[in-house]
PDB file of C-alpha atoms in Angstrom:
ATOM      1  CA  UNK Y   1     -35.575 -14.416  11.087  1.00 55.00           C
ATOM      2  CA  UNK Y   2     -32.873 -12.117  12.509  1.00 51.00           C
ATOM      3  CA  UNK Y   3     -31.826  -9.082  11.868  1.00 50.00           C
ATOM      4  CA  UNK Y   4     -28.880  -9.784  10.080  1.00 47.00           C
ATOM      5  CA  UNK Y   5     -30.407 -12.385   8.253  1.00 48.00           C
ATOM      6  CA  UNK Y   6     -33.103 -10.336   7.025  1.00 43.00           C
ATOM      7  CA  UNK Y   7     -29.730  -8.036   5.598  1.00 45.00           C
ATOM      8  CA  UNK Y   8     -28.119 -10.584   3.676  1.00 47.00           C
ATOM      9  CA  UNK Y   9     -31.141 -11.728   2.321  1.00 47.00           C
ATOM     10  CA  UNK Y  10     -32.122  -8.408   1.439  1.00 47.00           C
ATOM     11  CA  UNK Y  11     -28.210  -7.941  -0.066  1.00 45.00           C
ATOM     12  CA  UNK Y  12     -27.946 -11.215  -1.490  1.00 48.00           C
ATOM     13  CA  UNK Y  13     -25.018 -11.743   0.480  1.00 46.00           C
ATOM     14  CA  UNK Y  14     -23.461 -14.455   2.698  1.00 51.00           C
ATOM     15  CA  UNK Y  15     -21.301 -14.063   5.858  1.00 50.00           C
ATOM     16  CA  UNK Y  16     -19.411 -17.324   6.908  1.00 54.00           C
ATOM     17  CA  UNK Y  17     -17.557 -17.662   9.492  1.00 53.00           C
ATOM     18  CA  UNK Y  18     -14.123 -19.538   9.973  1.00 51.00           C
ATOM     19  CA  UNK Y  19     -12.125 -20.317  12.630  1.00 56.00           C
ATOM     20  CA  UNK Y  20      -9.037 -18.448  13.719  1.00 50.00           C
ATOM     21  CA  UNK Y  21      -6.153 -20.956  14.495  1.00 53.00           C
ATOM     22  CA  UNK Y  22      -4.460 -18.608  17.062  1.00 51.00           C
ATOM     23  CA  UNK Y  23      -4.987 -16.685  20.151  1.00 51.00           C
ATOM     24  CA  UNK Y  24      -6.155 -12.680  19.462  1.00 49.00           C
ATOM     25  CA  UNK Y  25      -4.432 -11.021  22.759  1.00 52.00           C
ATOM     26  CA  UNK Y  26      -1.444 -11.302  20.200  1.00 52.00           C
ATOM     27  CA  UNK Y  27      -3.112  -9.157  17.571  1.00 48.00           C
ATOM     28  CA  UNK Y  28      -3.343  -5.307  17.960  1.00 46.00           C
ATOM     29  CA  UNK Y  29      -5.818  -4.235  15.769  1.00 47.00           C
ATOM     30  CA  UNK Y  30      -6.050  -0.630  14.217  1.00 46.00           C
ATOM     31  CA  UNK Y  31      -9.740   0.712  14.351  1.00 50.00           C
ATOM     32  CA  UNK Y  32      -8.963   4.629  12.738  1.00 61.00           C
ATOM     33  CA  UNK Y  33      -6.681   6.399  10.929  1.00 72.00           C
ATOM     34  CA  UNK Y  34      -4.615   8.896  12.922  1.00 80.00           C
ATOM     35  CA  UNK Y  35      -5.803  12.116  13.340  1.00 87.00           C
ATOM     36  CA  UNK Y  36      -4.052  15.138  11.255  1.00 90.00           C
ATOM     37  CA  UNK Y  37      -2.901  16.416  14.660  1.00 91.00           C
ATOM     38  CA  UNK Y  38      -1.347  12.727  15.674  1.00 92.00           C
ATOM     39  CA  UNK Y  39       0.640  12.585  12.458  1.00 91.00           C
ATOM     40  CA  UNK Y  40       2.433  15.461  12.114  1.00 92.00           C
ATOM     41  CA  UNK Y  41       3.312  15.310  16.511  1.00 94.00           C
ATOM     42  CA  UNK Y  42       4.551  12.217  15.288  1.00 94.00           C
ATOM     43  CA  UNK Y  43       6.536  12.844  12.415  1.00 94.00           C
ATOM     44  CA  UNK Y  44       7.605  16.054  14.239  1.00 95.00           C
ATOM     45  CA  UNK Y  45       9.007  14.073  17.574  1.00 96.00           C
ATOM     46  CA  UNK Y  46      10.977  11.114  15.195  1.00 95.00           C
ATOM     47  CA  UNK Y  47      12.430  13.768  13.175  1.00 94.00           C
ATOM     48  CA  UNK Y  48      13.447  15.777  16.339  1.00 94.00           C
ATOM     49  CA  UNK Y  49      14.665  12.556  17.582  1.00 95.00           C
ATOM     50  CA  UNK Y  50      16.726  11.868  14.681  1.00 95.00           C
ATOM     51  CA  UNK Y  51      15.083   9.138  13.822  1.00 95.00           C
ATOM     52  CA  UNK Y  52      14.436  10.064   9.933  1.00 95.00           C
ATOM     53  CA  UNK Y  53      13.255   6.456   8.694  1.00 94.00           C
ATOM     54  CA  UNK Y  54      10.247   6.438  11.251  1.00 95.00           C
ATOM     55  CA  UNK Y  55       9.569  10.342  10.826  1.00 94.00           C
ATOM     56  CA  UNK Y  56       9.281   9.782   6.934  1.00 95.00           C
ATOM     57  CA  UNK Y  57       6.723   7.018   7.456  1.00 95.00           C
ATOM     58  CA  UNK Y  58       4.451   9.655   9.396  1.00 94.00           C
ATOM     59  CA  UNK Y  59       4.844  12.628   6.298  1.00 95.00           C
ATOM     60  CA  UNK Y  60       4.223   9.714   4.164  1.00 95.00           C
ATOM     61  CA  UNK Y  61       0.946   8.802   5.866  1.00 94.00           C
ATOM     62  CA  UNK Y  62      -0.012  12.338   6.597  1.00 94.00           C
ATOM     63  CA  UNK Y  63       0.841  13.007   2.746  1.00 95.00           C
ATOM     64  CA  UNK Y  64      -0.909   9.624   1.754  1.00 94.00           C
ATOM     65  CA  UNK Y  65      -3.861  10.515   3.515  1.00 93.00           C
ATOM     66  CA  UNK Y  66      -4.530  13.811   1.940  1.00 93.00           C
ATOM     67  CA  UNK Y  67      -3.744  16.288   3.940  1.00 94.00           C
ATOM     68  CA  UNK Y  68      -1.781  19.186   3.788  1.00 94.00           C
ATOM     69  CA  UNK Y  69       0.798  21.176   5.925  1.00 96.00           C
ATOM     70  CA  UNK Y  70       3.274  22.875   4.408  1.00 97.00           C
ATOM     71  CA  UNK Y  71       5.831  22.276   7.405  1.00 96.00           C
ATOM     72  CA  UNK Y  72       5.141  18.432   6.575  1.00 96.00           C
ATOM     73  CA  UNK Y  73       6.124  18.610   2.992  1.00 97.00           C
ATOM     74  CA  UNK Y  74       9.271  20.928   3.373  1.00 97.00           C
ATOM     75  CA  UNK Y  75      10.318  18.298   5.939  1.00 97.00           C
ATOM     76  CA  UNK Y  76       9.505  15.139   3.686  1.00 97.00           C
ATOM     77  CA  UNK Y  77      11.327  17.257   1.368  1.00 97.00           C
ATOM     78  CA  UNK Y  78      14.859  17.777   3.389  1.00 96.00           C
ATOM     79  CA  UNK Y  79      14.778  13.930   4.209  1.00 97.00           C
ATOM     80  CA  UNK Y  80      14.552  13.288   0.458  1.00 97.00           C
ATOM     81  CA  UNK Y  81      17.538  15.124  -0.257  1.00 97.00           C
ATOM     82  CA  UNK Y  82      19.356  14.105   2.400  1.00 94.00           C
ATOM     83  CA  UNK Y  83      18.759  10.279   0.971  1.00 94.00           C
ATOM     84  CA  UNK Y  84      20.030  11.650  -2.309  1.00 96.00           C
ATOM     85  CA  UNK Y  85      16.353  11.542  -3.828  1.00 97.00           C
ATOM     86  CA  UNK Y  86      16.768  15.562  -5.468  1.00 98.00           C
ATOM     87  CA  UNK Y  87      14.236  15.124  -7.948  1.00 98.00           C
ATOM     88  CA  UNK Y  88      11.610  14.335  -5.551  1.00 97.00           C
ATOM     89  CA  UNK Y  89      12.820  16.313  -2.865  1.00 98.00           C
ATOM     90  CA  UNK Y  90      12.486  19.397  -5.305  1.00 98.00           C
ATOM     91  CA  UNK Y  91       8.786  18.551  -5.754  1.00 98.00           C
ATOM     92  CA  UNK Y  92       7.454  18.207  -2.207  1.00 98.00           C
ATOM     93  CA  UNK Y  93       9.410  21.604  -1.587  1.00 98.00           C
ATOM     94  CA  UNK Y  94       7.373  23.061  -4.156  1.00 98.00           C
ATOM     95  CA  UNK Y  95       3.975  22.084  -2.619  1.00 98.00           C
ATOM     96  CA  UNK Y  96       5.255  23.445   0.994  1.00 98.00           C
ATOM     97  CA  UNK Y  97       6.109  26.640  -1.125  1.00 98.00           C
ATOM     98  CA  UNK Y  98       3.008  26.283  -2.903  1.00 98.00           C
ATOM     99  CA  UNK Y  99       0.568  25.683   0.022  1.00 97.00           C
ATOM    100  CA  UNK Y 100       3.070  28.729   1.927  1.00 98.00           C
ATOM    101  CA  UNK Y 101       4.345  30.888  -0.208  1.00 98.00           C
ATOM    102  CA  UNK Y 102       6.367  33.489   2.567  1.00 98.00           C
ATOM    103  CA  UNK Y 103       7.497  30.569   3.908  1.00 98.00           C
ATOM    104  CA  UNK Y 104      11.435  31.345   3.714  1.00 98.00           C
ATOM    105  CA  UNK Y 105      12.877  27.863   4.896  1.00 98.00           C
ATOM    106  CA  UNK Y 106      10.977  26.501   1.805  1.00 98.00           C
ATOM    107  CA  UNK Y 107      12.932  28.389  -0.425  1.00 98.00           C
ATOM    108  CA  UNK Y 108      16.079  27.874   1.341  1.00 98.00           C
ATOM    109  CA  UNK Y 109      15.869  24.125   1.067  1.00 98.00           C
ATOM    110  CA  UNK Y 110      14.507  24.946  -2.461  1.00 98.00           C
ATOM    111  CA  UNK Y 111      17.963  26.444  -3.676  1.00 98.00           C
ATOM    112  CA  UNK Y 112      19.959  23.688  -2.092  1.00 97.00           C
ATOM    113  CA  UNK Y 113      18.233  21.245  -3.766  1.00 98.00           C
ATOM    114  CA  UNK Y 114      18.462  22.842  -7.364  1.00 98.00           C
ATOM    115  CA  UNK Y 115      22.230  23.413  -6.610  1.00 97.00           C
ATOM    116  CA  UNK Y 116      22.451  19.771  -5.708  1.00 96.00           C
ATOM    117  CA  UNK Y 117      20.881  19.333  -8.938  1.00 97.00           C
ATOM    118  CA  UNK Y 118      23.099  21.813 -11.047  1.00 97.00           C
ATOM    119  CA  UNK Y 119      20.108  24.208 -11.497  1.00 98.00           C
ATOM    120  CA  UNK Y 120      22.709  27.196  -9.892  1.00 98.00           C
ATOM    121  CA  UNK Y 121      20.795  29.922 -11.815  1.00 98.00           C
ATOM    122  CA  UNK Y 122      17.454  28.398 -10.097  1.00 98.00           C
ATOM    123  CA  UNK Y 123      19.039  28.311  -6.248  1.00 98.00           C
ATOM    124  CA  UNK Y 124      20.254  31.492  -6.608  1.00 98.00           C
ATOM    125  CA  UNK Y 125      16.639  32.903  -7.536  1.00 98.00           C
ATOM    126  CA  UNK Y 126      14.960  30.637  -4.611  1.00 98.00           C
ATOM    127  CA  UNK Y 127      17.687  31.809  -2.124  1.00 98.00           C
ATOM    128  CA  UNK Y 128      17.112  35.374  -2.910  1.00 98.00           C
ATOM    129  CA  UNK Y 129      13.369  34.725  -2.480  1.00 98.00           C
ATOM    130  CA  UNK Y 130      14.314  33.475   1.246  1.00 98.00           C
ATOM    131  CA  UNK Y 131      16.341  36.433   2.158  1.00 98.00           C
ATOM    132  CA  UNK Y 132      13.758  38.837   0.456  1.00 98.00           C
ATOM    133  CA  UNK Y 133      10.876  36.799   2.817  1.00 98.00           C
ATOM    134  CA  UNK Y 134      13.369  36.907   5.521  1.00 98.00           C
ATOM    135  CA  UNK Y 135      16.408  39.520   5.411  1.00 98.00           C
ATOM    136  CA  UNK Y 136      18.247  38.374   8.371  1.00 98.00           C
ATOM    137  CA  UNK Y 137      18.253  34.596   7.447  1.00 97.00           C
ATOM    138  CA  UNK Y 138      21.836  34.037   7.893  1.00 97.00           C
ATOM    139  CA  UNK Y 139      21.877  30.582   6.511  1.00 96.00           C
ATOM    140  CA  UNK Y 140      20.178  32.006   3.174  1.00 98.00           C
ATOM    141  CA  UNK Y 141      23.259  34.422   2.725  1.00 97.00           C
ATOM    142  CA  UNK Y 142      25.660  31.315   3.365  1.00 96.00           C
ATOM    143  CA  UNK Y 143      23.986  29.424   1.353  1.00 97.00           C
ATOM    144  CA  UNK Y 144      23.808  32.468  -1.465  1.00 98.00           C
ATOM    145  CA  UNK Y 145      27.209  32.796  -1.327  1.00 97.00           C
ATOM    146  CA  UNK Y 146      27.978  29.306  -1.822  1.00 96.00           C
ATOM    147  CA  UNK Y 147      26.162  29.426  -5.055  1.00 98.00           C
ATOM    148  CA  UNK Y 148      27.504  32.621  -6.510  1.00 98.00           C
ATOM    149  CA  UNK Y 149      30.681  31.312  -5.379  1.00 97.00           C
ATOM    150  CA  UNK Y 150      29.834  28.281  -7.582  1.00 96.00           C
ATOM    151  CA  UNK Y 151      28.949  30.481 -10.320  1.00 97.00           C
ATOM    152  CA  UNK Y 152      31.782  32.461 -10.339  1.00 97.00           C
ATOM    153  CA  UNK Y 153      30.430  35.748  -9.161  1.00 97.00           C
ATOM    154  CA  UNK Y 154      33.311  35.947  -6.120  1.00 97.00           C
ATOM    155  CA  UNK Y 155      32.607  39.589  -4.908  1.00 98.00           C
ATOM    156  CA  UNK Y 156      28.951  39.264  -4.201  1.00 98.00           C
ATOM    157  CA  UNK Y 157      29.997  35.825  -3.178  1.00 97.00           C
ATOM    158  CA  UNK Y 158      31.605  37.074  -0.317  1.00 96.00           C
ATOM    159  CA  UNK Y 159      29.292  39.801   0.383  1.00 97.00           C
ATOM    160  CA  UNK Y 160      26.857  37.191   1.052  1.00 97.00           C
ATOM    161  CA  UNK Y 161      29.368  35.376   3.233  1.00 95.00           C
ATOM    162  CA  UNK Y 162      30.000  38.225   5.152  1.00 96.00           C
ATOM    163  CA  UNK Y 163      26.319  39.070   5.362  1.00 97.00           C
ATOM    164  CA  UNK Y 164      25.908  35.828   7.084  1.00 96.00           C
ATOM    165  CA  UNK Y 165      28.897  36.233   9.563  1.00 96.00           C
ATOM    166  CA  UNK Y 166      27.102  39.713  10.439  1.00 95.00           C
ATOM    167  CA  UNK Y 167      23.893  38.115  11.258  1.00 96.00           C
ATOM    168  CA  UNK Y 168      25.207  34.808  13.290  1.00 95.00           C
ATOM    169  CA  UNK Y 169      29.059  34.510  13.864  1.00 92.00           C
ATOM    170  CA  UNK Y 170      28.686  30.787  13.700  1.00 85.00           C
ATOM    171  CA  UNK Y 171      28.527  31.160   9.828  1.00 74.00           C
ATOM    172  CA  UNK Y 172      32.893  32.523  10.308  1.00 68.00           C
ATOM    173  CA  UNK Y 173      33.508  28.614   9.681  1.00 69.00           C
TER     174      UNK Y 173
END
């Protein structure tokens, strides 16, 4: 008796074997999962490369897989909103916050997508927490005054807007 006899007698179970109507140097077959490392390079180069639909396949898989990165899920998080999914943009932004929480592009992306949602109160307090984590983030004082703006707070509105000017010029648009 062989070896793998002795097995399936000893598991009570069968292997048959059937054959395969086509030719396998067609076939690529996956052996592992990729590595951590592999899937965020991956997801980092698509998204770098603009090419969002392949990058979000990669945070999906990293995400899917269990692993965590908070870089990966504030990413995942802007293509959400950018596809108009705010509810579950807002969440994956919370785990990058959660996993990182002085990381100040989080927040940032945090308070745009609570604005997006209406939640002005709630941006403002995340967009403060960006500038307080980072006090020369001149897209966080754009963004800020954007929101008071939206609130109706005008002076501080353009305080924040000139804030932002201060720190990067580009920001005068």
């Amino acid at each position: 008796m062989t070896e793998r006899e002795i097995d399936q007698k000893q598991t009570g179970s069968e292997v048959k074997t059937f054959p395969v109507p086509f030719a396998l140097e067609n076939i690529t077959i996956i052996t592992s999962n990729p590595s951590k490392e592999e899937l965020i390079k991956k997801a980092f180069k698509f998204h770098s490369q603009g090419k969002i639909s392949e990058a979000a396949k990669y945070y999906q898989d990293f995400i899917d897989q269990g692993f965590t990165d908070h870089r990966v899920f504030s990413n995942y998080g802007v293509i959400l909103q950018d596809i108009g999914e705010l509810k579950e943009a807002e969440l994956y932004t919370r785990k990058a916050i959660e996993i990182k929480p002085d990381f100040p592009e989080a927040y940032l992306n945090l308070g745009n997508i609570l604005q997006g949602l209406g939640k002005l109160k709630e941006a403002e307090i995340s967009t403060r927490k960006a500038i307080e984590l980072n006090p020369h983030f001149a897209a966080a004082h754009s963004n800020l005054g954007g929101i008071l703006r939206d609130l109706g707070n005008l002076q501080e509105a353009e305080a924040s807007t000139r804030k932002a000017i201060e720190l990067n010029p580009h920001f005068a648009e």
